[in-house]
XYZ file of N, CA, C and O in Angstrom:
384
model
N 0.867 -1.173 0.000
C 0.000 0.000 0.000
C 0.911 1.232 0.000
O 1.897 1.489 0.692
N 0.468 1.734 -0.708
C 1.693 3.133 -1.169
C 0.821 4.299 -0.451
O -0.409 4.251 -0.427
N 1.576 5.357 0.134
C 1.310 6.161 1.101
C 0.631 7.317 0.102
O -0.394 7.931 0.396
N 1.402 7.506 -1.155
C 0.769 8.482 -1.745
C -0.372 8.034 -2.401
O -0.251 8.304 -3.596
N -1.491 7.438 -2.154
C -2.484 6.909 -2.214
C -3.261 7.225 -0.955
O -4.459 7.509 -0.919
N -2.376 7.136 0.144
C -3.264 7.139 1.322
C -3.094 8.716 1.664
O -3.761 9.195 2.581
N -2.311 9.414 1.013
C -2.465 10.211 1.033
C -3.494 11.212 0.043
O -3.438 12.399 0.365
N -4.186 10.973 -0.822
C -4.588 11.325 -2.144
C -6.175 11.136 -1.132
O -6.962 12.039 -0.847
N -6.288 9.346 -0.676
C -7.850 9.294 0.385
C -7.761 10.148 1.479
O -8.417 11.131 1.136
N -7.293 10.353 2.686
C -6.948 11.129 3.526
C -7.783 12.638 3.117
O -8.897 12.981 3.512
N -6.627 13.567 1.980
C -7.006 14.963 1.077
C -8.675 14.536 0.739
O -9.648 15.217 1.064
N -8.700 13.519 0.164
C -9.944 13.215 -0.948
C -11.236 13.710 0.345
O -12.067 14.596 0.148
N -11.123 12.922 1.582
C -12.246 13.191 2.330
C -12.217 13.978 3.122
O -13.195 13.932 3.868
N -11.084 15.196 3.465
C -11.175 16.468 4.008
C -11.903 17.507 3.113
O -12.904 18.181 3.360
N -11.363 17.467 2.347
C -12.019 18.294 0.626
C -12.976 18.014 0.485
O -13.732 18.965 0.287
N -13.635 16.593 0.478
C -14.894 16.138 -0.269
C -14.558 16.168 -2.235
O -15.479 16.472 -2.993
N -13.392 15.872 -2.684
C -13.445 16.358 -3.924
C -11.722 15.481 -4.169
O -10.600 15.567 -3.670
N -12.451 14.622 -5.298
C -11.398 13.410 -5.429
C -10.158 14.455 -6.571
O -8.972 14.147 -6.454
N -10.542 15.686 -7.655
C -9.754 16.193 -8.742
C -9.287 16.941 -7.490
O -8.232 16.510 -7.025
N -9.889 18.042 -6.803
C -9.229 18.851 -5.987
C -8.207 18.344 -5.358
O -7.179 18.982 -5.584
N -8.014 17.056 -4.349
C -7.037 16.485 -3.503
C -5.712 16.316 -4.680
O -4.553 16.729 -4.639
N -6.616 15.356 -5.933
C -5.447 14.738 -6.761
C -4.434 16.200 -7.220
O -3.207 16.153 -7.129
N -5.078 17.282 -7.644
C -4.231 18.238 -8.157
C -3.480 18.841 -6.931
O -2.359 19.312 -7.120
N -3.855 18.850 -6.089
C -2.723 19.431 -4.692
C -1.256 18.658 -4.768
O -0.136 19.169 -4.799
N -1.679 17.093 -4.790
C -0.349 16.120 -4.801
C -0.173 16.165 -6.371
O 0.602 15.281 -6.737
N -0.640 16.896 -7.348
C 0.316 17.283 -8.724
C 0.005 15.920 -9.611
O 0.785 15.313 -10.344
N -1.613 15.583 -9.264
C -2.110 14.496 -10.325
C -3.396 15.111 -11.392
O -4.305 15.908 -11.161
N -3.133 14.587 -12.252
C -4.470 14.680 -12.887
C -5.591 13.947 -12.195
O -5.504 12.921 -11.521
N -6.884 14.810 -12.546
C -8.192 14.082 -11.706
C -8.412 12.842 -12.301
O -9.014 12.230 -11.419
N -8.264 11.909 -13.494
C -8.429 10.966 -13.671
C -7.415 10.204 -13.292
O -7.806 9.044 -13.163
N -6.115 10.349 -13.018
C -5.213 9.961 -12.507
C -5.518 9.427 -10.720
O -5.368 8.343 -10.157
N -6.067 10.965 -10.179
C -6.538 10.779 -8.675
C -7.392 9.797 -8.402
O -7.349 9.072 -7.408
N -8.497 9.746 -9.637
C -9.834 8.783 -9.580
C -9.228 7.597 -10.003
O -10.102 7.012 -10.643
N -8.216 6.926 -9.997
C -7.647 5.562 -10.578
C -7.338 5.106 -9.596
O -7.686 3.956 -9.329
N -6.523 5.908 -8.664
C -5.488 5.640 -7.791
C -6.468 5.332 -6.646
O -6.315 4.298 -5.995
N -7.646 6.341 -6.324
C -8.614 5.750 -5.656
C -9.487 4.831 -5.288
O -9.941 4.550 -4.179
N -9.770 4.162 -6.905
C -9.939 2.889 -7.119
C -8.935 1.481 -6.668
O -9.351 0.438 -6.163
N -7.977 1.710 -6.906
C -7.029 0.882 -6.862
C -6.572 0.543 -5.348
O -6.089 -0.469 -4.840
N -6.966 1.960 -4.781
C -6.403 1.823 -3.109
C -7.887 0.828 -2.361
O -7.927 -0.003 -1.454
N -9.040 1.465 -3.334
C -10.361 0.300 -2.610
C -9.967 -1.029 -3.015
O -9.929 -1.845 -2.094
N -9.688 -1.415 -4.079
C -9.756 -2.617 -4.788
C -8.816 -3.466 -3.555
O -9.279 -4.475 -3.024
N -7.429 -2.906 -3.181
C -6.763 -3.315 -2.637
C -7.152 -3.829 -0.765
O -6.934 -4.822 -0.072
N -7.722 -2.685 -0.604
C -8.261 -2.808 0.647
C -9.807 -4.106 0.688
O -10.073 -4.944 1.550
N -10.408 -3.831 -0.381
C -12.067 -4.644 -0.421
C -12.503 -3.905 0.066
O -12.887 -4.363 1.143
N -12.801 -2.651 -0.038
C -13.773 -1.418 0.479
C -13.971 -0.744 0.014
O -12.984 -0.332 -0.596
N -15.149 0.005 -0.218
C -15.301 1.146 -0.903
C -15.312 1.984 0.315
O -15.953 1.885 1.361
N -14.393 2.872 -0.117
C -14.253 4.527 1.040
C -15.019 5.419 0.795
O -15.593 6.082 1.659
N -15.148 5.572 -0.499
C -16.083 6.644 -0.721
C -16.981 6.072 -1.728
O -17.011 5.215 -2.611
N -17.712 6.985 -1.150
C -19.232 7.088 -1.754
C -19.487 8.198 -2.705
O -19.896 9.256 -2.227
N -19.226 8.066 -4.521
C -19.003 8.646 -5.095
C -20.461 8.881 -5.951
O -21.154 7.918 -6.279
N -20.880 10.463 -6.307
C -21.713 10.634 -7.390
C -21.460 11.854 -8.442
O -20.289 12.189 -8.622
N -22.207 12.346 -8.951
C -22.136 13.018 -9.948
C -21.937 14.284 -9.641
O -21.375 14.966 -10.498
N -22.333 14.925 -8.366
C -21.923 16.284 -7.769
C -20.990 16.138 -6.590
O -20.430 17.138 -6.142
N -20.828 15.157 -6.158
C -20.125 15.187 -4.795
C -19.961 13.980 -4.378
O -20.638 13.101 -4.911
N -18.936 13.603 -3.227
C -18.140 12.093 -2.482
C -18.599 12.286 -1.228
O -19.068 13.407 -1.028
N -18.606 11.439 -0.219
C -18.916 11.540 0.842
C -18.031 10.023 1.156
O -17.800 9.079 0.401
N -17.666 10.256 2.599
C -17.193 8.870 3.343
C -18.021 7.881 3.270
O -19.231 8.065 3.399
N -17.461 6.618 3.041
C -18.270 5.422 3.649
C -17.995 5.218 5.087
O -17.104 5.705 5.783
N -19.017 4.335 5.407
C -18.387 4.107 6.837
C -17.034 3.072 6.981
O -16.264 3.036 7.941
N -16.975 2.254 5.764
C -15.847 1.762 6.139
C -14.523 2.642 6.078
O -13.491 2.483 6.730
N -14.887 3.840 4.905
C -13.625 4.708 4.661
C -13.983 5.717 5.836
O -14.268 6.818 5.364
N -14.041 5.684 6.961
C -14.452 6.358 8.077
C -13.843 5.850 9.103
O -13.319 6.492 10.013
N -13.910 4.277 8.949
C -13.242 3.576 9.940
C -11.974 3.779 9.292
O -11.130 4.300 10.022
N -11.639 3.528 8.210
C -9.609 3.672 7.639
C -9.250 5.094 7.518
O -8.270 5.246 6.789
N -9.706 6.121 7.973
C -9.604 6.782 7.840
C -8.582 7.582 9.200
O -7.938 8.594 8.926
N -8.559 7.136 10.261
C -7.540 7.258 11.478
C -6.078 6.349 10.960
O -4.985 6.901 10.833
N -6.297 4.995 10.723
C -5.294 4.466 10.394
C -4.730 5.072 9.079
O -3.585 5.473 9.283
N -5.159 5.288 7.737
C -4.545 5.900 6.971
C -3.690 7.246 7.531
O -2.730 7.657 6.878
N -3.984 7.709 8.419
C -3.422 9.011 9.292
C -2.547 8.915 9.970
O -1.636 9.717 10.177
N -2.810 7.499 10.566
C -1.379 7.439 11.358
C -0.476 6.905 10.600
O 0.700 7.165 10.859
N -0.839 5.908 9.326
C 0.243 4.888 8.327
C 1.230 6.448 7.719
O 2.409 6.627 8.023
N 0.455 7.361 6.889
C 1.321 8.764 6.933
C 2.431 9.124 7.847
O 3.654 9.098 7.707
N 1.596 9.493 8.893
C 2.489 10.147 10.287
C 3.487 8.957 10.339
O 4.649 9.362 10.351
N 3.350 7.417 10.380
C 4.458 6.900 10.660
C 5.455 7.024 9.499
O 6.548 7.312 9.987
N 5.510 6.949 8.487
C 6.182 7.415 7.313
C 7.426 8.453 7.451
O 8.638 8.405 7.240
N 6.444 9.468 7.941
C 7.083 11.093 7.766
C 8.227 10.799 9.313
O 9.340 11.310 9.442
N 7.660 10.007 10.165
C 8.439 9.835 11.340
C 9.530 9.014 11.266
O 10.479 9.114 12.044
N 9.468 8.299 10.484
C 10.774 7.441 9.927
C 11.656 7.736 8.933
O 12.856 7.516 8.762
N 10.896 8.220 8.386
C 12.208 9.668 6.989
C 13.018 10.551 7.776
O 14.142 10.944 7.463
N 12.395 10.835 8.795
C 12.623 12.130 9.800
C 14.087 11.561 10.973
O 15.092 12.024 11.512
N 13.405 10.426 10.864
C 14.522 9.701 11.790
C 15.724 9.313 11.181
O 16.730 9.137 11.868
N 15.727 9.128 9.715
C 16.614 8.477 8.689
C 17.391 10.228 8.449
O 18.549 10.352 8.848
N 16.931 11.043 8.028
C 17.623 12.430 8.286
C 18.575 12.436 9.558
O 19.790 12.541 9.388
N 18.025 12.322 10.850
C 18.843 12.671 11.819
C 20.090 11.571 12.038
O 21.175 11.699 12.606
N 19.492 10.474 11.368
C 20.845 9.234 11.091
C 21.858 10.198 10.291
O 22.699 10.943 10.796
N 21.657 10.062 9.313
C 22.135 10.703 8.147
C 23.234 12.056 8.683
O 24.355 12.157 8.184
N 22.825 12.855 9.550
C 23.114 14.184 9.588
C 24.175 14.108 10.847
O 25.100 14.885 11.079
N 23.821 13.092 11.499
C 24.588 12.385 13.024
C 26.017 11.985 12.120
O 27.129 12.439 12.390
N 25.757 11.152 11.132
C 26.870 10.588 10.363
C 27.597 11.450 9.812
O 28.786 11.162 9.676
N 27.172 12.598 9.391
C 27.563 13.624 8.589
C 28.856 14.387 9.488
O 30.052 14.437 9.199
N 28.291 14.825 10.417
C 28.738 15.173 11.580
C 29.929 14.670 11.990
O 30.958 15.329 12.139
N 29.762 13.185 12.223
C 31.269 12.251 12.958
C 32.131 12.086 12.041
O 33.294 11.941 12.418
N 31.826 12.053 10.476
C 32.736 11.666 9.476
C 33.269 13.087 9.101
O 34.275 13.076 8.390
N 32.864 14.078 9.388
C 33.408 15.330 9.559
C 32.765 16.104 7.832
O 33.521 16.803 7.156
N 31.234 15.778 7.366
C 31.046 15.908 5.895
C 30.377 17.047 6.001
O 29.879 17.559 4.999
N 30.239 17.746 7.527
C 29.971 19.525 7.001
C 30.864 20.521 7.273
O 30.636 21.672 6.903
């Protein structure tokens, strides 16, 4: 499960608006609407509840909707940690 997906659902149901989220992360809206598909298909859920004027949560994408939040946050917390590796090393090997 790729984060920038869970990130694309996450945007998708703060917004209410699957093109709006996708163009923030620099996708085309049919691009966004694929990727959305693909993240249900994967899961067996439909998250959203999609029509012709507007999306709304499902309840199951209601329930994944904390965990998609924290699967992010853990992400960004482990890049973050891989930096301060990185910069620790930088440091002792004398590379600033």
């Amino acid at each position: 499960m790729d984060t920038q997906s869970l990130r694309l659902f996450v945007l998708a149901s703060e917004t209410l608006n699957i093109s709006a989220a996708g163009r923030t992360l620099g996708m085309a809206p049919a691009v966004a609407s694929t990727r959305i598909a693909k993240l249900e298909r994967l899961l067996g859920a439909e998250l959203l509840h999609r029509s012709t004027r507007k999306i709304s949560l499902s309840s199951e994408g209601q329930d994944f909707l904390p965990y998609a939040r924290e699967m992010i946050a853990q992400e960004e917390a482990a890049l973050a940690a891989l930096e301060v590796v990185d910069l620790g090393r930088a440091l002792t090997e004398g590379g600033l």
